[in-house]
Structures are given as structure tokens and as C-alpha cells.
Amino acid sequence: MQFAVEMGFKEESLATNTSINEWKQWKANNCQPNFRQNVQPDPTKSCGPYHPDYARSHPVEPRYNSEVDKGNHDTIGMLVIDRDGNIAGGTTTNGANHKVPGRVGDSPIVGAGCYVDNDVGGAVATGDGDVMMRFLPSSIRIAAVMDD
């Protein structure tokens, strides 16, 4: 916030009536959906505060619908080439509702959602950001092109 104010932006709430009502409904529904895993109290029944549950530290089946439709995604990847042939790439993230505070998505992770090598090309990817951060598909694709 301090940086934005120093750059001339006024400090104001970005909450809307819609977002406030969604938050109230989420709280009334025991904070569901909730992406926390291996914590206590049970994240499917409570809003926390949470602490690690080391006895449950094992993979947990996802509790979300992985089917993609127009209402549950909006990630964008873009590659551009300027008149001198320089390539630039960028991605956005879908801004998942009710994510764990402090979670970092795939957009800022080099090679996950986007990778560019000016001598080779660029690649962008979309999908489950948590999976993409593990496998770095964009950088793998460019590395494969380099090997060809």
C-alpha cells in the first residue's frame, strides 16, 4: 500500500457489494471452499485459525471441481515480438477466491506459466498453477526446442 500511495494512488477500499456478500456467504459456510490441507482444526468444518497437523501430513485429494468452464478461470498468457525481434512474455493468474493468504501462484515463477529465450522463442502455459510450479512446463518446452 505504501508504494502505491507514494506513486500518487489514493488509499481506498476495493471491496464491492458483490465481493462483500460473497465473503459473508463464505464465512457463513464455514469458509468453504477452503484450500488448506494438513492443518487443524479441520479446514472442511472451520475457519481457523489453523496450525500444522503433522500427523495428517500426507497428500489430500483435492476438494474442488477441476472441470473448466467460463466461470472458473481467466488466466492469460501472452508472447509478443517487437520490431527488433525481441520477445517478451507475461501471464496473469486467475486470482482464485479464498486462497491461502500468502500463497504464490505460478505467474511469478520463472518457467511455470511463462518462459522466454530471445534466441529460441517463448512459451506460455495455463492450467493448475500448483502443478505447473512443480513441472515448469514453459521452460521445459523451450529447453526441448533448444535440443532440437
Backbone as ProteinMPNN parsed JSONL, in Angstrom:
{"seq_chain_A": "MQFAVEMGFKEESLATNTSINEWKQWKANNCQPNFRQNVQPDPTKSCGPYHPDYARSHPVEPRYNSEVDKGNHDTIGMLVIDRDGNIAGGTTTNGANHKVPGRVGDSPIVGAGCYVDNDVGGAVATGDGDVMMRFLPSSIRIAAVMDD", "coords_chain_A": {"N_chain_A": [[0.831, -1.181, 0.0], [1.943, 1.23, 0.794], [3.802, 1.825, -1.257], [2.081, 2.26, -3.455], [0.655, 4.531, -2.595], [2.781, 6.341, -2.389], [3.291, 6.58, -5.075], [1.257, 8.11, -5.939], [-1.33, 7.102, -5.908], [-4.6, 7.028, -4.516], [-5.535, 5.998, -1.245], [-7.862, 3.544, -0.871], [-10.758, 1.47, -0.398], [-11.167, -1.524, -2.197], [-13.25, -3.163, -2.158], [-16.411, -4.438, -3.153], [-20.026, -4.365, -3.218], [-20.811, -6.869, -4.13], [-18.453, -8.455, -3.71], [-18.226, -8.267, -0.932], [-20.618, -9.487, -0.103], [-20.157, -12.086, -1.141], [-17.991, -12.825, 0.472], [-19.187, -12.798, 3.014], [-21.052, -14.883, 2.685], [-19.271, -16.981, 2.295], [-17.944, -17.056, 4.783], [-20.173, -17.707, 6.417], [-20.588, -20.253, 5.535], [-18.757, -21.887, 6.809], [-16.22, -21.169, 5.825], [-15.927, -22.332, 3.256], [-15.441, -22.842, -0.252], [-12.212, -24.105, 0.749], [-8.784, -24.077, 0.68], [-6.861, -25.173, 2.314], [-4.673, -27.683, 3.675], [-3.755, -30.533, 5.643], [-3.924, -29.424, 8.247], [-5.03, -28.271, 11.484], [-7.735, -26.709, 13.154], [-10.077, -28.973, 11.483], [-10.154, -28.106, 8.156], [-12.375, -28.333, 6.518], [-14.499, -27.819, 8.055], [-14.18, -25.574, 9.566], [-13.14, -22.158, 10.138], [-10.663, -21.658, 11.08], [-8.383, -20.065, 13.495], [-5.587, -21.746, 11.922], [-3.245, -24.441, 12.405], [-0.295, -26.411, 11.741], [-0.878, -29.875, 11.129], [0.865, -32.37, 11.801], [0.534, -35.102, 11.953], [-1.241, -35.652, 9.952], [0.091, -35.129, 7.642], [0.101, -35.801, 4.651], [-0.577, -36.57, 1.196], [-3.575, -35.047, 0.099], [-6.756, -35.537, -1.254], [-7.912, -33.361, -3.799], [-10.352, -30.839, -3.076], [-11.992, -29.595, -4.869], [-13.731, -28.66, -7.863], [-12.449, -29.755, -10.824], [-13.215, -29.301, -13.37], [-13.211, -27.251, -16.183], [-14.756, -24.226, -16.939], [-16.466, -21.297, -18.254], [-16.831, -19.812, -15.963], [-14.845, -20.289, -14.054], [-12.176, -19.718, -14.564], [-9.573, -17.572, -15.755], [-7.048, -17.11, -16.606], [-4.384, -15.65, -18.392], [-2.025, -15.873, -20.984], [0.653, -14.411, -22.739], [2.673, -13.759, -25.564], [4.917, -11.589, -27.132], [6.5, -9.974, -29.904], [8.858, -7.554, -30.616], [9.697, -4.902, -32.994], [12.402, -5.233, -33.363], [12.814, -7.873, -33.038], [12.931, -8.818, -30.464], [11.693, -10.803, -27.824], [9.001, -10.867, -25.572], [7.282, -11.996, -22.699], [4.358, -12.712, -20.758], [2.143, -13.413, -18.018], [-1.079, -13.702, -16.485], [-2.805, -14.382, -13.436], [-5.534, -16.359, -12.223], [-6.521, -15.38, -9.865], [-7.628, -16.868, -7.636], [-10.484, -17.369, -5.648], [-10.672, -17.195, -2.112], [-8.144, -18.211, -1.506], [-5.236, -19.526, 0.197], [-3.848, -17.25, 2.414], [-0.994, -15.443, 1.391], [-0.143, -17.318, -0.417], [1.703, -18.095, -3.308], [1.213, -17.813, -6.707], [1.551, -19.387, -9.987], [2.275, -17.494, -11.895], [4.432, -15.61, -11.176], [6.573, -17.344, -11.092], [9.402, -18.235, -12.673], [9.412, -19.968, -15.673], [7.244, -21.569, -15.097], [4.431, -20.599, -15.696], [5.257, -19.083, -17.836], [7.929, -18.616, -20.163], [10.765, -17.264, -21.722], [13.244, -17.201, -24.188], [15.288, -15.249, -25.888], [16.811, -16.063, -28.076], [15.655, -18.391, -28.889], [12.804, -18.706, -28.496], [9.476, -18.459, -27.124], [7.227, -19.589, -24.536], [4.011, -20.103, -23.167], [1.841, -21.224, -20.563], [-1.176, -22.672, -19.32], [-3.347, -23.702, -16.723], [-3.541, -25.854, -13.892], [-2.035, -24.065, -11.554], [-0.547, -24.832, -9.274], [0.366, -27.339, -9.961], [1.793, -26.707, -12.271], [3.882, -25.219, -11.189], [5.452, -27.198, -10.13], [6.374, -28.652, -12.32], [7.247, -26.903, -14.314], [6.399, -26.294, -17.098], [6.629, -24.409, -19.232], [9.345, -23.612, -19.398], [10.463, -26.116, -19.829], [9.471, -26.736, -22.357], [10.764, -24.816, -23.977], [13.407, -25.568, -23.517], [13.34, -28.046, -24.767], [13.006, -27.274, -27.42], [15.451, -26.017, -27.79], [17.097, -28.24, -27.739], [16.45, -29.506, -30.078]], "CA_chain_A": [[0.0, 0.0, 0.0], [2.799, 2.406, 0.902], [4.349, 2.115, -2.574], [1.017, 2.828, -4.289], [0.387, 5.894, -2.117], [3.93, 7.149, -2.79], [3.205, 6.774, -6.522], [0.149, 9.005, -6.23], [-2.649, 6.481, -5.847], [-5.264, 7.296, -3.248], [-5.844, 4.815, -0.461], [-9.3, 3.32, -0.862], [-11.173, 0.074, -0.39], [-11.557, -2.057, -3.497], [-14.388, -4.055, -1.928], [-17.685, -4.08, -3.773], [-21.14, -5.045, -2.554], [-20.752, -8.273, -4.541], [-17.365, -9.157, -3.027], [-18.556, -8.324, 0.498], [-21.642, -10.525, 0.058], [-19.503, -13.382, -1.348], [-17.19, -13.111, 1.661], [-20.119, -13.127, 4.104], [-21.577, -16.223, 2.422], [-18.164, -17.911, 2.514], [-17.785, -17.184, 6.241], [-21.347, -18.406, 6.94], [-20.481, -21.642, 5.089], [-17.532, -22.426, 7.428], [-15.06, -20.862, 4.98], [-15.832, -23.297, 2.162], [-14.309, -23.757, -0.343], [-11.036, -23.761, 1.525], [-7.701, -24.832, 0.058], [-5.857, -25.61, 3.289], [-4.524, -29.123, 3.848], [-2.868, -30.978, 6.727], [-3.98, -28.461, 9.342], [-6.093, -28.373, 12.483], [-8.87, -27.626, 13.091], [-10.458, -29.488, 10.173], [-10.471, -26.974, 7.285], [-13.676, -28.5, 5.864], [-15.552, -27.509, 9.021], [-13.805, -24.452, 10.412], [-12.429, -21.027, 9.535], [-9.375, -21.476, 11.754], [-7.025, -20.096, 12.935], [-5.059, -23.069, 11.651], [-1.85, -24.765, 12.693], [0.041, -27.654, 11.047], [-1.23, -31.165, 11.716], [1.927, -33.219, 11.275], [0.044, -36.478, 11.863], [-2.003, -35.771, 8.708], [0.9, -34.604, 6.537], [0.13, -36.711, 3.514], [-1.385, -35.988, 0.116], [-5.012, -34.987, 0.314], [-7.49, -35.392, -2.511], [-8.434, -32.003, -3.976], [-11.759, -30.665, -2.723], [-12.564, -28.623, -5.783], [-14.131, -29.164, -9.166], [-11.379, -29.452, -11.772], [-13.792, -29.053, -14.683], [-13.033, -25.858, -16.58], [-15.824, -23.577, -17.685], [-16.235, -19.857, -18.33], [-16.954, -19.173, -14.659], [-13.838, -20.632, -13.048], [-10.795, -19.466, -14.978], [-9.352, -16.383, -16.575], [-5.615, -16.934, -16.772], [-3.997, -15.209, -19.731], [-0.609, -15.898, -21.31], [0.87, -13.657, -23.975], [4.03, -13.57, -26.071], [4.97, -10.531, -28.14], [7.805, -9.746, -30.524], [8.938, -6.162, -31.07], [10.217, -4.739, -34.359], [13.795, -5.668, -33.404], [12.862, -9.318, -32.842], [12.984, -9.176, -29.046], [10.482, -11.474, -27.363], [8.603, -10.654, -24.177], [6.141, -12.829, -22.326], [3.755, -12.415, -19.464], [0.929, -14.149, -17.677], [-1.869, -13.279, -15.334], [-3.332, -15.528, -12.706], [-6.982, -16.219, -12.114], [-6.933, -14.764, -8.608], [-8.555, -17.809, -7.011], [-11.181, -16.934, -4.436], [-10.469, -17.895, -0.84], [-6.853, -18.891, -1.468], [-4.5, -19.409, 1.445], [-3.113, -15.979, 2.413], [0.443, -15.565, 1.173], [0.156, -18.287, -1.471], [2.243, -17.538, -4.543], [0.763, -18.566, -7.872], [2.572, -19.744, -10.97], [2.665, -16.373, -12.763], [5.754, -15.047, -10.922], [7.602, -18.383, -11.051], [10.019, -18.339, -13.999], [9.349, -21.289, -16.278], [5.974, -22.254, -14.829], [3.413, -20.092, -16.611], [5.836, -18.354, -18.97], [9.384, -18.63, -20.283], [11.224, -16.692, -22.984], [14.665, -17.117, -24.503], [15.273, -14.431, -27.101], [17.454, -16.773, -29.179], [14.931, -19.623, -29.207], [11.364, -18.48, -28.574], [8.793, -18.341, -25.848], [6.097, -20.489, -24.301], [3.153, -19.826, -22.021], [1.016, -22.38, -20.217], [-2.276, -22.408, -18.405], [-3.832, -24.924, -16.084], [-3.44, -25.846, -12.436], [-0.776, -23.396, -11.239], [0.232, -25.581, -8.292], [1.028, -28.407, -10.712], [2.767, -26.089, -13.183], [5.071, -24.804, -10.437], [6.28, -28.377, -9.904], [6.92, -29.218, -13.553], [7.8, -25.827, -15.145], [6.192, -26.692, -18.495], [7.071, -23.421, -20.224], [10.799, -23.706, -19.589], [10.745, -27.438, -20.403], [9.18, -26.65, -23.795], [11.844, -24.062, -24.629], [14.599, -26.419, -23.458], [13.184, -29.075, -25.8], [13.272, -26.622, -28.709], [16.907, -25.805, -27.844], [17.73, -29.531, -28.002], [16.119, -29.971, -31.444]], "C_chain_A": [[0.878, 1.247, 0.0], [3.347, 2.807, -0.465], [3.3, 2.792, -3.451], [0.722, 4.266, -3.886], [1.529, 6.819, -2.531], [3.91, 7.452, -4.29], [1.974, 7.586, -6.926], [-1.236, 8.387, -6.229], [-3.292, 6.789, -4.505], [-5.591, 5.976, -2.563], [-7.359, 4.678, -0.387], [-9.583, 1.824, -0.857], [-11.571, -0.339, -1.802], [-12.723, -3.035, -3.368], [-15.626, -3.512, -2.636], [-18.798, -4.762, -2.984], [-21.128, -6.531, -2.885], [-19.669, -9.017, -3.779], [-17.628, -9.271, -1.529], [-19.593, -9.411, 0.751], [-21.068, -11.918, -0.155], [-18.702, -13.776, -0.115], [-18.093, -13.51, 2.831], [-20.696, -14.532, 3.92], [-20.504, -17.28, 2.679], [-17.948, -18.142, 4.007], [-18.938, -17.982, 6.846], [-21.321, -19.89, 6.579], [-19.198, -22.29, 5.616], [-16.309, -22.302, 6.524], [-14.841, -21.905, 3.885], [-16.183, -22.614, 0.848], [-13.088, -23.202, 0.375], [-9.905, -24.654, 1.029], [-6.622, -25.295, 1.036], [-5.862, -27.125, 3.421], [-3.58, -29.38, 5.008], [-2.769, -29.953, 7.847], [-5.096, -28.848, 10.305], [-6.497, -26.976, 12.863], [-9.188, -27.997, 11.652], [-10.886, -28.341, 9.258], [-11.786, -27.127, 6.523], [-14.821, -28.102, 6.78], [-15.289, -26.253, 9.825], [-13.093, -23.374, 9.609], [-11.088, -20.778, 10.214], [-9.483, -20.583, 12.966], [-6.478, -21.522, 12.873], [-3.622, -23.203, 12.138], [-1.555, -26.12, 12.047], [-0.395, -28.88, 11.836], [-0.253, -32.177, 11.127], [1.501, -34.673, 11.154], [-0.706, -36.707, 10.553], [-1.191, -35.329, 7.502], [1.1, -35.658, 5.453], [-0.728, -36.102, 2.417], [-2.872, -36.091, 0.42], [-5.671, -34.829, -1.047], [-8.012, -33.968, -2.632], [-9.926, -31.951, -3.673], [-12.409, -29.644, -3.638], [-12.894, -29.297, -7.107], [-13.06, -28.771, -10.175], [-11.908, -29.223, -13.185], [-13.7, -27.565, -15.012], [-14.269, -25.387, -17.332], [-15.608, -22.074, -17.598], [-16.305, -19.164, -16.974], [-15.83, -19.452, -13.688], [-12.397, -20.492, -13.535], [-10.724, -18.171, -15.772], [-7.87, -16.075, -16.699], [-5.317, -16.564, -18.225], [-2.483, -15.335, -19.866], [-0.407, -15.192, -22.638], [2.36, -13.59, -24.29], [3.965, -12.496, -27.145], [6.396, -10.398, -28.658], [7.827, -8.31, -31.019], [9.6, -6.092, -32.448], [11.676, -5.164, -34.492], [13.938, -7.172, -33.189], [12.973, -9.758, -31.399], [11.64, -9.751, -28.613], [10.239, -11.117, -25.9], [7.39, -11.527, -23.91], [5.608, -12.42, -20.974], [2.512, -13.246, -19.254], [0.191, -13.423, -16.567], [-2.257, -14.544, -14.597], [-4.808, -15.3, -12.481], [-7.437, -15.586, -10.808], [-7.947, -15.612, -7.871], [-9.181, -17.228, -5.746], [-10.77, -17.796, -3.253], [-9.156, -18.671, -0.786], [-6.203, -18.693, -0.103], [-3.713, -18.106, 1.401], [-1.608, -16.212, 2.265], [0.823, -16.554, 0.091], [0.666, -17.546, -2.7], [1.772, -18.419, -5.685], [1.89, -18.793, -8.855], [3.053, -18.566, -11.805], [4.05, -15.809, -12.449], [6.892, -16.071, -10.903], [8.141, -18.598, -12.466], [9.959, -19.78, -14.488], [8.052, -22.031, -16.04], [4.931, -21.808, -15.845], [3.98, -19.453, -17.858], [7.354, -18.51, -18.964], [9.761, -18.118, -21.667], [12.743, -16.766, -23.048], [14.726, -16.425, -25.858], [15.885, -15.141, -28.304], [16.654, -17.98, -29.664], [13.444, -19.388, -29.43], [10.775, -18.36, -27.191], [7.654, -19.325, -25.755], [5.326, -19.992, -23.09], [2.288, -21.054, -21.792], [-0.108, -21.929, -19.304], [-2.772, -23.739, -17.871], [-3.759, -24.768, -14.584], [-2.066, -25.294, -12.059], [0.084, -24.143, -10.246], [0.972, -26.734, -8.957], [2.109, -27.808, -11.609], [4.019, -25.632, -12.442], [5.984, -25.986, -10.171], [7.009, -28.814, -11.169], [7.488, -28.194, -14.532], [7.63, -26.088, -16.646], [6.685, -25.687, -19.528], [8.571, -23.508, -20.464], [11.191, -25.059, -20.177], [10.527, -27.413, -21.919], [10.304, -25.923, -24.529], [13.14, -24.861, -24.604], [14.532, -27.503, -24.531], [13.453, -28.495, -27.187], [14.774, -26.4, -28.871], [17.625, -27.094, -28.225], [17.488, -30.031, -29.419], [17.122, -29.479, -32.456]], "O_chain_A": [[0.591, 2.21, -0.711], [3.359, 3.99, -0.803], [3.593, 3.785, -4.117], [0.556, 5.129, -4.748], [1.291, 7.943, -2.971], [4.451, 8.468, -4.724], [1.684, 7.733, -8.113], [-2.219, 9.071, -6.518], [-2.616, 6.81, -3.476], [-5.883, 4.973, -3.215], [-8.053, 5.572, 0.096], [-8.746, 1.018, -1.263], [-12.235, 0.415, -2.514], [-13.133, -3.657, -4.348], [-15.853, -2.304, -2.705], [-18.529, -5.644, -2.168], [-21.405, -7.362, -2.02], [-19.923, -10.099, -3.25], [-17.281, -10.283, -0.921], [-19.47, -10.174, 1.71], [-21.439, -12.847, 0.561], [-18.73, -14.936, 0.298], [-17.788, -14.457, 3.555], [-20.816, -15.286, 4.885], [-20.796, -18.348, 3.217], [-17.789, -19.28, 4.447], [-18.711, -18.843, 7.696], [-21.965, -20.699, 7.247], [-18.616, -23.145, 4.948], [-15.472, -23.203, 6.462], [-13.709, -22.31, 3.62], [-17.153, -21.856, 0.817], [-12.954, -21.995, 0.577], [-10.066, -25.873, 0.968], [-5.569, -25.765, 0.607], [-6.903, -27.772, 3.299], [-2.718, -28.558, 5.32], [-1.681, -29.651, 8.336], [-5.979, -29.642, 9.981], [-5.633, -26.1, 12.892], [-8.642, -27.414, 10.714], [-11.876, -27.667, 9.543], [-12.271, -26.158, 5.939], [-15.975, -28.05, 6.354], [-16.094, -25.895, 10.685], [-12.522, -23.635, 8.55], [-10.442, -19.768, 9.937], [-10.595, -20.353, 13.44], [-6.857, -22.385, 13.664], [-2.89, -22.221, 12.265], [-2.479, -26.903, 11.826], [-0.292, -28.912, 13.062], [-0.516, -32.769, 10.08], [2.051, -35.408, 10.334], [-0.799, -37.844, 10.09], [-1.758, -35.169, 6.421], [2.143, -36.308, 5.371], [-1.527, -35.205, 2.686], [-3.351, -37.102, 0.935], [-5.194, -34.072, -1.891], [-8.511, -33.417, -1.65], [-10.667, -32.888, -3.969], [-13.293, -28.904, -3.208], [-12.387, -30.376, -7.416], [-12.79, -27.585, -10.364], [-11.125, -28.976, -14.102], [-14.075, -26.722, -14.197], [-14.761, -26.059, -18.239], [-14.671, -21.62, -16.942], [-15.87, -18.018, -16.857], [-15.841, -18.909, -12.583], [-11.492, -21.098, -12.96], [-11.705, -17.741, -16.38], [-7.48, -14.921, -16.877], [-5.92, -17.097, -19.156], [-1.743, -14.946, -18.963], [-1.206, -15.355, -23.56], [3.192, -13.391, -23.405], [3.055, -12.497, -27.974], [7.364, -10.671, -27.948], [6.933, -7.887, -31.752], [10.013, -7.114, -32.997], [12.146, -5.428, -35.599], [15.054, -7.691, -33.16], [13.099, -10.952, -31.128], [10.584, -9.245, -28.993], [11.171, -11.074, -25.097], [6.572, -11.762, -24.799], [6.325, -11.852, -20.15], [1.902, -13.724, -20.211], [0.769, -12.637, -15.817], [-2.053, -15.651, -15.095], [-5.28, -14.165, -12.541], [-8.62, -15.281, -10.653], [-9.02, -15.124, -7.517], [-8.493, -16.671, -4.892], [-10.55, -18.999, -3.399], [-9.067, -19.684, -0.091], [-6.581, -17.797, 0.653], [-2.975, -17.873, 0.444], [-1.031, -17.07, 2.933], [1.991, -16.63, -0.29], [0.13, -16.505, -3.081], [1.919, -19.64, -5.633], [3.04, -18.439, -8.595], [4.143, -18.631, -12.373], [4.802, -15.544, -13.386], [8.051, -15.702, -10.717], [7.427, -19.08, -13.346], [10.401, -20.699, -13.798], [7.78, -23.026, -16.712], [4.587, -22.561, -16.756], [3.264, -19.29, -18.846], [7.985, -18.533, -17.908], [9.146, -18.494, -22.665], [13.436, -16.436, -22.085], [14.261, -16.97, -26.859], [15.514, -14.85, -29.441], [16.94, -18.529, -30.728], [12.887, -19.822, -30.438], [11.493, -18.182, -26.207], [7.171, -19.835, -26.767], [5.911, -19.522, -22.114], [2.035, -21.829, -22.715], [0.006, -20.923, -18.604], [-2.619, -24.776, -18.516], [-3.902, -23.662, -14.064], [-1.054, -25.973, -12.224], [1.31, -24.109, -10.343], [2.088, -27.067, -8.557], [3.214, -28.344, -11.696], [5.111, -25.656, -13.011], [7.188, -25.796, -10.001], [8.14, -29.295, -11.097], [8.151, -28.58, -15.494], [8.615, -26.1, -17.384], [7.121, -26.088, -20.607], [9.02, -23.482, -21.61], [12.15, -25.142, -20.944], [11.305, -27.999, -22.673], [10.744, -26.369, -25.588], [13.897, -24.834, -25.574], [15.549, -27.842, -25.137], [14.06, -29.155, -28.031], [15.312, -26.574, -29.964], [18.629, -27.066, -28.936], [18.228, -30.881, -29.914], [16.996, -29.775, -33.644]]}, "name": "protein", "num_of_chains": 1, "seq": "MQFAVEMGFKEESLATNTSINEWKQWKANNCQPNFRQNVQPDPTKSCGPYHPDYARSHPVEPRYNSEVDKGNHDTIGMLVIDRDGNIAGGTTTNGANHKVPGRVGDSPIVGAGCYVDNDVGGAVATGDGDVMMRFLPSSIRIAAVMDD"}
